[in-house]
Coordinates of C-alpha atoms and ligand atoms in Angstrom, one line a residue:
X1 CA -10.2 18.6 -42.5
X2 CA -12.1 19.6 -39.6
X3 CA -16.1 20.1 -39.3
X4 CA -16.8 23.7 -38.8
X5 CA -18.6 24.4 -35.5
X6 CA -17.7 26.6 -32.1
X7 CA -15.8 24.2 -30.8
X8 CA -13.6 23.8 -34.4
X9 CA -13.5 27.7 -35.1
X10 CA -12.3 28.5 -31.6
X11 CA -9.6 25.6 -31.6
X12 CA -8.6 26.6 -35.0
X13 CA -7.9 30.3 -33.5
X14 CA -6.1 29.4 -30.4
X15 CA -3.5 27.1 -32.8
X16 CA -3.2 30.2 -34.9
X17 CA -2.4 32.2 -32.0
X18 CA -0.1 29.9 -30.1
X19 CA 1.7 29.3 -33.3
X20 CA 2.5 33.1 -33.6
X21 CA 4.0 32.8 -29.8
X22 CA 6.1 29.9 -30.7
X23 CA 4.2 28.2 -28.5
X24 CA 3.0 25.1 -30.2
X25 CA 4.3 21.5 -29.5
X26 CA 5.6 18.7 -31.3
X27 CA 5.7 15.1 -30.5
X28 CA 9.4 13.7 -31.4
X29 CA 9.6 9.8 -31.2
X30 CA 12.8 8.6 -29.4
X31 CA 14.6 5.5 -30.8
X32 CA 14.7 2.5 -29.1
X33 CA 18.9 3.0 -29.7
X34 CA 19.8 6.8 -29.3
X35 CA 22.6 8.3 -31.7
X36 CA 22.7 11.7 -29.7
X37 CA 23.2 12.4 -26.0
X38 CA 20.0 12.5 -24.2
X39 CA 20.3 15.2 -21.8
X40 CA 16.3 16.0 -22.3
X41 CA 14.8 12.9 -20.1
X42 CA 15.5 12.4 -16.1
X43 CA 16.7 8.8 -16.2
X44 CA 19.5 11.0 -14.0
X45 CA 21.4 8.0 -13.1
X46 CA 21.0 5.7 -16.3
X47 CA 18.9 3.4 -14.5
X48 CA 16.4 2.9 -16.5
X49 CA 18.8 0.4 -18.7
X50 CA 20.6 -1.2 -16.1
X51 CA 20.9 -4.7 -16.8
X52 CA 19.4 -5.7 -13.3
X53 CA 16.6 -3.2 -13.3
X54 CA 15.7 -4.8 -16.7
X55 CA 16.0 -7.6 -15.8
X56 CA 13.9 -7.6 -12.6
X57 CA 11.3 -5.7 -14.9
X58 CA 10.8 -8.6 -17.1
X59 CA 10.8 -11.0 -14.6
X60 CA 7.7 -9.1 -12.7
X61 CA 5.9 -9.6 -16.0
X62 CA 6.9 -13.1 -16.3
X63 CA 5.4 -13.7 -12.8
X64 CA 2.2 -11.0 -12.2
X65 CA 1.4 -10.3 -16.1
X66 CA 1.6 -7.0 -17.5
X67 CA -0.7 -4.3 -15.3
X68 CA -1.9 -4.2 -11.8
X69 CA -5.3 -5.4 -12.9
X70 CA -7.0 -3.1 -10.5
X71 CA -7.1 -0.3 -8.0
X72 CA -4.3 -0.4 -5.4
X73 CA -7.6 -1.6 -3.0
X74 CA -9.3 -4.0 -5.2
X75 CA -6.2 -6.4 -7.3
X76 CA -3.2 -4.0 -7.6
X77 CA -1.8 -4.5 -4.4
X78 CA 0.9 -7.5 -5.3
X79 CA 4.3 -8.5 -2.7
X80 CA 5.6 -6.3 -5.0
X81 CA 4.1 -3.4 -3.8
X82 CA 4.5 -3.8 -0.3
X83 CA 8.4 -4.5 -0.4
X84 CA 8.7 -1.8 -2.7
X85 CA 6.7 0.5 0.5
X86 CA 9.1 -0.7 3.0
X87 CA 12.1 -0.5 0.8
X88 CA 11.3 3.3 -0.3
X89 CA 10.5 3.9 3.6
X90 CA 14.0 2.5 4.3
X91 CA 15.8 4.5 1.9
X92 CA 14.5 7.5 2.9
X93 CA 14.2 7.4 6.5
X94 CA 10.4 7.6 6.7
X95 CA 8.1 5.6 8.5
X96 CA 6.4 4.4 5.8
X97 CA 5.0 4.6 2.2
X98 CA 2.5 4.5 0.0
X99 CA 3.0 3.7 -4.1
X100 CA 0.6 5.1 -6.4
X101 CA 0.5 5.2 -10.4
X102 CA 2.6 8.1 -11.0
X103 CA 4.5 11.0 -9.0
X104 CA 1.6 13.2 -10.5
X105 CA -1.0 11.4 -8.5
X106 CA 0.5 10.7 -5.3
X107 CA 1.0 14.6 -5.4
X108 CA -2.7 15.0 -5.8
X109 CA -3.2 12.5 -3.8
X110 CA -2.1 14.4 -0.2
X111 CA -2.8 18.0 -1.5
X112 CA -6.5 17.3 -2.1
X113 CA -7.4 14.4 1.2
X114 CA -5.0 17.0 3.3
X115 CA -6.0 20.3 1.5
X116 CA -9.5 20.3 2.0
X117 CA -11.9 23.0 3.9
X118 CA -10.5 24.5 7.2
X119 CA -7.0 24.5 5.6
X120 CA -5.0 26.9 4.4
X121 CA -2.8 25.9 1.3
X122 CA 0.2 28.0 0.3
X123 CA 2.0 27.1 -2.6
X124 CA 5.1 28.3 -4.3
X125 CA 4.9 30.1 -7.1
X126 CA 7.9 27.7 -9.2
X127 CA 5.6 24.6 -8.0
X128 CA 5.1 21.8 -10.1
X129 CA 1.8 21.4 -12.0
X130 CA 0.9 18.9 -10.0
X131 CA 1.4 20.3 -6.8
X132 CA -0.7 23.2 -8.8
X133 CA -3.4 21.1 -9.8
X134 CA -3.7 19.5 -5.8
X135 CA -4.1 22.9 -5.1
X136 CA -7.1 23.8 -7.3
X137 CA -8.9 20.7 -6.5
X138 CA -8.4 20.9 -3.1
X139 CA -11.2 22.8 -1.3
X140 CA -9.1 24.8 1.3
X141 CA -7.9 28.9 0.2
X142 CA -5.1 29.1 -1.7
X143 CA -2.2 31.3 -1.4
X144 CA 0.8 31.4 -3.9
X145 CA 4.0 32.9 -2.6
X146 CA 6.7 34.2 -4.7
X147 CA 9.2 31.8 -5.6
X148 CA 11.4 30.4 -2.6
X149 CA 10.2 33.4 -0.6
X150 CA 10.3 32.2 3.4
X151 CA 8.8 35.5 4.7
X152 CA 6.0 35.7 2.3
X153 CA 5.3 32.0 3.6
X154 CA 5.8 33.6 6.9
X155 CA 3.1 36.2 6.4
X156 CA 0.6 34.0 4.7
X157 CA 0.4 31.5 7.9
X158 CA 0.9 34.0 10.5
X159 CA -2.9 36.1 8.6
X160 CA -4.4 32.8 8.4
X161 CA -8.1 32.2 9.8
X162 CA -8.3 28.4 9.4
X163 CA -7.7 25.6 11.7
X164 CA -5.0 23.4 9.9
X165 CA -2.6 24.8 6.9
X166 CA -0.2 22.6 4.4
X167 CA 3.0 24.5 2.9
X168 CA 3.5 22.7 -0.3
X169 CA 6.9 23.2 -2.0
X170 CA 9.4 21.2 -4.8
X171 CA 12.4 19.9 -2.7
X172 CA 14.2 20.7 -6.4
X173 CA 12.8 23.2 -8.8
X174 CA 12.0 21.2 -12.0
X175 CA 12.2 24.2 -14.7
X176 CA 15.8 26.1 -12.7
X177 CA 17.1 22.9 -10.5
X178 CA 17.4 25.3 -7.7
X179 CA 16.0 24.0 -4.3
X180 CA 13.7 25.1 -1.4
X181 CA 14.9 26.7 1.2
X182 CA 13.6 23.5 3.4
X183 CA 15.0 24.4 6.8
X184 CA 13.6 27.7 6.5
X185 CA 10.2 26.8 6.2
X186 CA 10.4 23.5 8.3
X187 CA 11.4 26.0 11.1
X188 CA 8.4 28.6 10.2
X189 CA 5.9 26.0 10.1
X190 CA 6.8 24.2 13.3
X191 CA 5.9 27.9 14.1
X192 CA 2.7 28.6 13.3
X193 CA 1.4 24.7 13.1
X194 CA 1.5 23.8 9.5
X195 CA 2.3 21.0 7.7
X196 CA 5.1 20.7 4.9
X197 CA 4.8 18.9 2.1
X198 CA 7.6 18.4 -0.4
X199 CA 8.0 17.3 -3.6
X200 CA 11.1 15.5 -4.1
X201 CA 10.7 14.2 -7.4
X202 CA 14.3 15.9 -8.5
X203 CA 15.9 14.8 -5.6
X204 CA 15.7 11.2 -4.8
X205 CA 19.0 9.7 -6.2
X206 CA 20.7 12.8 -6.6
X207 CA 20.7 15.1 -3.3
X208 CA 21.4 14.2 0.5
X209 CA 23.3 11.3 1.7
X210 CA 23.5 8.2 -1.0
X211 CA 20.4 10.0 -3.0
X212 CA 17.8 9.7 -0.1
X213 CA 16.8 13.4 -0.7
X214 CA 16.5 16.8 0.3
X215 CA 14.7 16.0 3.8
X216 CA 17.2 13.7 4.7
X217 CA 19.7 16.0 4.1
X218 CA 18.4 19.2 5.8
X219 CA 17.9 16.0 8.5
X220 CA 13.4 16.4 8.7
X221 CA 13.1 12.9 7.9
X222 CA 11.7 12.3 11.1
X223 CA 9.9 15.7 11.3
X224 CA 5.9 14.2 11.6
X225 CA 4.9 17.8 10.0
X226 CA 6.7 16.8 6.8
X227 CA 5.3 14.9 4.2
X228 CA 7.2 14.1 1.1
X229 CA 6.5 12.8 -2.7
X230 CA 8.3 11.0 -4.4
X231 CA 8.5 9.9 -8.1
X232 CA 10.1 6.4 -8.9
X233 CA 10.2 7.7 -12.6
X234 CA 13.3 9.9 -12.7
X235 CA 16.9 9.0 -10.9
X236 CA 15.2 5.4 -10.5
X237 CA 14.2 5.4 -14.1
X238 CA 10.9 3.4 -13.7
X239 CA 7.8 5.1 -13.2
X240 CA 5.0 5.3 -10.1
X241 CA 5.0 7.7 -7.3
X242 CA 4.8 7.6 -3.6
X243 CA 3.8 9.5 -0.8
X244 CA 6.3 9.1 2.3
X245 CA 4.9 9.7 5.8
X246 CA 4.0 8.8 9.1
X247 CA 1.1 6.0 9.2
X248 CA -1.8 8.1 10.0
X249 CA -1.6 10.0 7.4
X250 CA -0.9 7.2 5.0
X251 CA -3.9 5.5 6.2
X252 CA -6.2 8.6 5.9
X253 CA -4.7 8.4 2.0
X254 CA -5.6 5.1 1.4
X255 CA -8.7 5.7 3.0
X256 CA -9.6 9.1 1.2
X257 CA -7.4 10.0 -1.9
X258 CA -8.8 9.4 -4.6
X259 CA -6.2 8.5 -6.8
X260 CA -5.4 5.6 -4.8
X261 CA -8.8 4.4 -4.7
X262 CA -9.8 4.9 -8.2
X263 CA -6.7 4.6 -10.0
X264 CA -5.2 1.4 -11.2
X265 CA -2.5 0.6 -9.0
X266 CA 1.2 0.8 -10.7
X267 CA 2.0 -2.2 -12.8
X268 CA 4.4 -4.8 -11.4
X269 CA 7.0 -4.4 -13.7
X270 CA 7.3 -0.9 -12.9
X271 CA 7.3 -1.5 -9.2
X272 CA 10.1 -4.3 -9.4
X273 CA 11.8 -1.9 -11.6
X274 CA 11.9 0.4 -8.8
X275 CA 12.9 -2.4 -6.1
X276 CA 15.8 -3.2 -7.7
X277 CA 17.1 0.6 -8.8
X278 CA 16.9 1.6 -5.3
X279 CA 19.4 -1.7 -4.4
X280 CA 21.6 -0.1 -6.9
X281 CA 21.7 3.1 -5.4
X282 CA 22.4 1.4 -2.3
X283 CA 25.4 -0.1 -3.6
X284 CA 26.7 2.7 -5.5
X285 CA 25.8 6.1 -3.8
X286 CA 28.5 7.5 -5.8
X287 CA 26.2 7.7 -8.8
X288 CA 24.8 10.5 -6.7
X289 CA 27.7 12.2 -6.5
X290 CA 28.8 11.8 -10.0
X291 CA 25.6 13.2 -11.8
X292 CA 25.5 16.6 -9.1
X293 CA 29.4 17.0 -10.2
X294 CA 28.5 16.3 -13.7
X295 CA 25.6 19.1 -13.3
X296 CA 28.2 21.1 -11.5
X297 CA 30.3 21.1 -14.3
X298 CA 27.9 21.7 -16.9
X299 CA 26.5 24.9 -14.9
X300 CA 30.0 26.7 -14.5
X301 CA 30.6 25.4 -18.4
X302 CA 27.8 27.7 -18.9
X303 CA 27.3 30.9 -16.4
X304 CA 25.1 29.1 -14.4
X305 CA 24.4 29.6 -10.9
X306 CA 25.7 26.3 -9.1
X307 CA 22.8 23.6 -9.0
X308 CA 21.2 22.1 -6.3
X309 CA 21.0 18.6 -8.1
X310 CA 20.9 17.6 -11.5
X311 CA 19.1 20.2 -13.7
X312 CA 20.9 23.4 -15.5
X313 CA 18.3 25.7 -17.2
X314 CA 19.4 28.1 -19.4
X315 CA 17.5 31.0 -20.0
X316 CA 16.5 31.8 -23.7
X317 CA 13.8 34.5 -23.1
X318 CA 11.6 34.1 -26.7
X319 CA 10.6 30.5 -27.2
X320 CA 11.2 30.9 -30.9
X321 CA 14.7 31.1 -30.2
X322 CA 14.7 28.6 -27.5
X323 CA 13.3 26.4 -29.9
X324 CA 15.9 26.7 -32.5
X325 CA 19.1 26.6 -30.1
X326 CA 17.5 23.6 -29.1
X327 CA 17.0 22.1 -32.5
X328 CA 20.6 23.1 -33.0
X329 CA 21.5 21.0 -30.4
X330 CA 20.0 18.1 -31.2
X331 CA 21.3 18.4 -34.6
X332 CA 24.9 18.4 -33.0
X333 CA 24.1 15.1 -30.9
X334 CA 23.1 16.9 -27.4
X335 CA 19.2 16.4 -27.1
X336 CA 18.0 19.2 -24.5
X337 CA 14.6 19.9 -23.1
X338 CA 12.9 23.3 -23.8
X339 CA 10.6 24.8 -21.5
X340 CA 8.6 27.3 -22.9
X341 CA 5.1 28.9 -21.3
X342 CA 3.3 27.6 -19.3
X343 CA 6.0 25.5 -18.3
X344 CA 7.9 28.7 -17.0
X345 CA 6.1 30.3 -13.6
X346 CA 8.0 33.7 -15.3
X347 CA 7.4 33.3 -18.7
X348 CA 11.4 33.4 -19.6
X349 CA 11.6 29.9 -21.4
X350 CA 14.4 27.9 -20.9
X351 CA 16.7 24.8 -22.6
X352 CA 16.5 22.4 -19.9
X353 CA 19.6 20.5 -19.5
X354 CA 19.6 16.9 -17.1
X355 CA 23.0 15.9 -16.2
X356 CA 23.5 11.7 -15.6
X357 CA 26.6 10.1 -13.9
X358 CA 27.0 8.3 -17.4
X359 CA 28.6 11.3 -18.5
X360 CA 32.1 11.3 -19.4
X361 CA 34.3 14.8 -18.8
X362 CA 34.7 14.6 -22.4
X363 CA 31.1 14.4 -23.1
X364 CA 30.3 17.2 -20.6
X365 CA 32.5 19.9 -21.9
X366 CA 31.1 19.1 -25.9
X367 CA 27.6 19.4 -24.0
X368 CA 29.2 23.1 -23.0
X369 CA 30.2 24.0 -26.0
X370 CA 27.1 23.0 -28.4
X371 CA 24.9 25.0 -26.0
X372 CA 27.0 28.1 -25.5
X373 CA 27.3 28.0 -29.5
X374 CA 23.5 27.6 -30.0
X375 CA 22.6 29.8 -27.6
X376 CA 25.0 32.0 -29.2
X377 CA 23.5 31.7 -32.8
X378 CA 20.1 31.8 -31.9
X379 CA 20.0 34.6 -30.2
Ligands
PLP1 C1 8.6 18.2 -9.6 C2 7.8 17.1 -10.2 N1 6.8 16.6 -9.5 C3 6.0 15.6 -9.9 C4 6.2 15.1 -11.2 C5 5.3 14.1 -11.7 O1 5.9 12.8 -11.6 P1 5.4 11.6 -12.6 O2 6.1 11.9 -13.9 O3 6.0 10.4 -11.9 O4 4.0 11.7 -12.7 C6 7.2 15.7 -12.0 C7 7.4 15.1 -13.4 O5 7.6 15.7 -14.3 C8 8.0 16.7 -11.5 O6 9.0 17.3 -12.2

């Protein structure tokens, strides 16, 4: 029982009316040992239990202790950390990078140091919330463009009044899986003088050649105007971000962002995580190729336009109903994400389906048939 006061009474009212939405949340704990198949988390590539990723977690514990013990500029900068940089850079074809706690801050990180007054941001309209959130901290104008939309993009830099301007995109859409037209807008910003930043948290491990991502397989890797993000917590199944780019503007990051400077740097066990996933992606790029053919699969299994990487959403307008298909689901052993508002840019919610190369055929086409039959019954 709450105290009654304005801050009570109006949170009271705003659970009552996002109850009558279907819009209220619910904290599930996951077991340590799953009994259903988790298509709901992004461990894409079922690295995050991979004996030698595990194992090379542990170990970093064993030798640097449990957390960074400081800001990436203070005592959470380990060896760790700087093979991890020049392993990611490797991978990926950049010229260098730069780790930070999570994908969400490293995303922050270059939209607010290179978003500030005299620039011009525009943003796409499917972004990520944490491309969003850059955004509205960052001090320069905003302009959101409709989703995927080159011309609008076109327009906005073409009216622009300030010096510098940043297009800021997801290399894969996190609610649809459908990507960015990157060539497009690498080609209209060379234009008009604008950086492009991209997000390619959905991409790393799955898309381009062996996994390295949507930049290095439209070929910009070694575009200077690009920028690109990168979380480790997804295909690589660890957790941190990074920000890949050319040394400049790493060094004005680690000189000005401020969730380098005042965030505790990623823990070690995390970053060696990370090290050794991206050795095993190096050894097997097929698991690339295996999850996008599993996602394939799973998207013609269910009318779904062909996706760029791993994610199939499926469109279940009300959120009540989404909700209960994906109950249905998980009561059937196929646990599914459900994106409801303000998760959605459209306010369509969606089941959120992740395909991993662990998949067997078998497993895919029950995955098709649970959903279709929820759908079905929910609807
Ligand atoms: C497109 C996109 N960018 C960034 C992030 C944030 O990454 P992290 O979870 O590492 O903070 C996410 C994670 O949900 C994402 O989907």
């Amino acid at each position: 029982m709450t105290a009654e006061s304005p801050l009570h009474d109006w949170l009271a009212q705003t659970a009552i009316a996002r109850a009558q939405q279907g819009l209220t949340r619910e904290l599930v704990a996951r077991p340590p040992v799953d009994d259903v198949l988790d298509l709901a988390g992004n461990d894409y590539l079922g690295l995050s239990r991979e004996p030698t990723v595990v194992e090379a977690a542990v170990d970093a514990v064993r030798t640097w202790g449990t957390g960074a013990t400081g800001s990436r500029l203070v005592t959470g900068t380990t060896q760790l950390h700087a093979e991890l940089e020049q392993e990611l850079a490797a991978f990926t074809g950049a010229s260098e990078a730069l780790v930070f706690a999570t994908g969400y801050a490293a995303n922050l990180a270059v939209v607010t140091a290179l978003g500030g007054e005299g620039t011009l941001l525009v943003s796409d309209a499917g972004n990520h919330a944490s491309l969003i959130d850059g955004a509205r901290l960052a001090r320069g104008r905003v302009v959101v463009t409709p989703h995927r939309d080159v011309s609008a993009v076109c327009d906005a830099l073409a009216a622009r009044t300030e010096p510098r301007a940043l297009v800021v995109t997801d290399a894969v859409f996190s609610v649809d899986g459908d990507a960015a037209p990157l060539a497009d807008l690498a080609d209209v910003c060379a234009t008009y003088g604008a950086t492009l930043v991209v997000d390619e948290a959905h991409a790393l491990g799955v898309v381009g050649p062996g996994g390295a991502g949507l930049v290095a397989a439209e070929r910009l890797e070694r575009n200077v105007d690009v920028i690109r993000t990168v979380t480790l917590s997804k295909a690589l199944g660890a957790q941190g971000g990074a920000v890949l780019a050319t040394p400049d503007v790493v060094a004005h990051l680690v000189d000005t962002a401020r969730t380098f400077i005042f965030d505790t740097g990623l823990a070690p066990s995390s970053v060696a995580a990370a090290i050794q996933a991206l050795r095993v992606l190096r050894a097997r790029p097929e698991l690339a190729e295996t999850v996008r053919e599993h996602a394939s699969a799973l998207a013609r299994g269910l009318d779904r336009p062909e996706p760029a990487a791993a994610i199939v959403g499926v469109p279940v307008a009300d959120p009540r109903l989404a909700v209960v298909a994906m109950r249905r689901c998980a009561a059937l052993g196929v646990r599914l994400g459900c994106f409801r508002p303000p998760s959605v840019p459209d306010r369509c919610s969606r089941l959120r389906i992740a395909a991993r190369a662990t998949l067997t055929a078998a497993q895919v086409q029950y995955v098709v048939q649970t959903v279709r039959a929820a759908v079905a019954t929910a609807a």
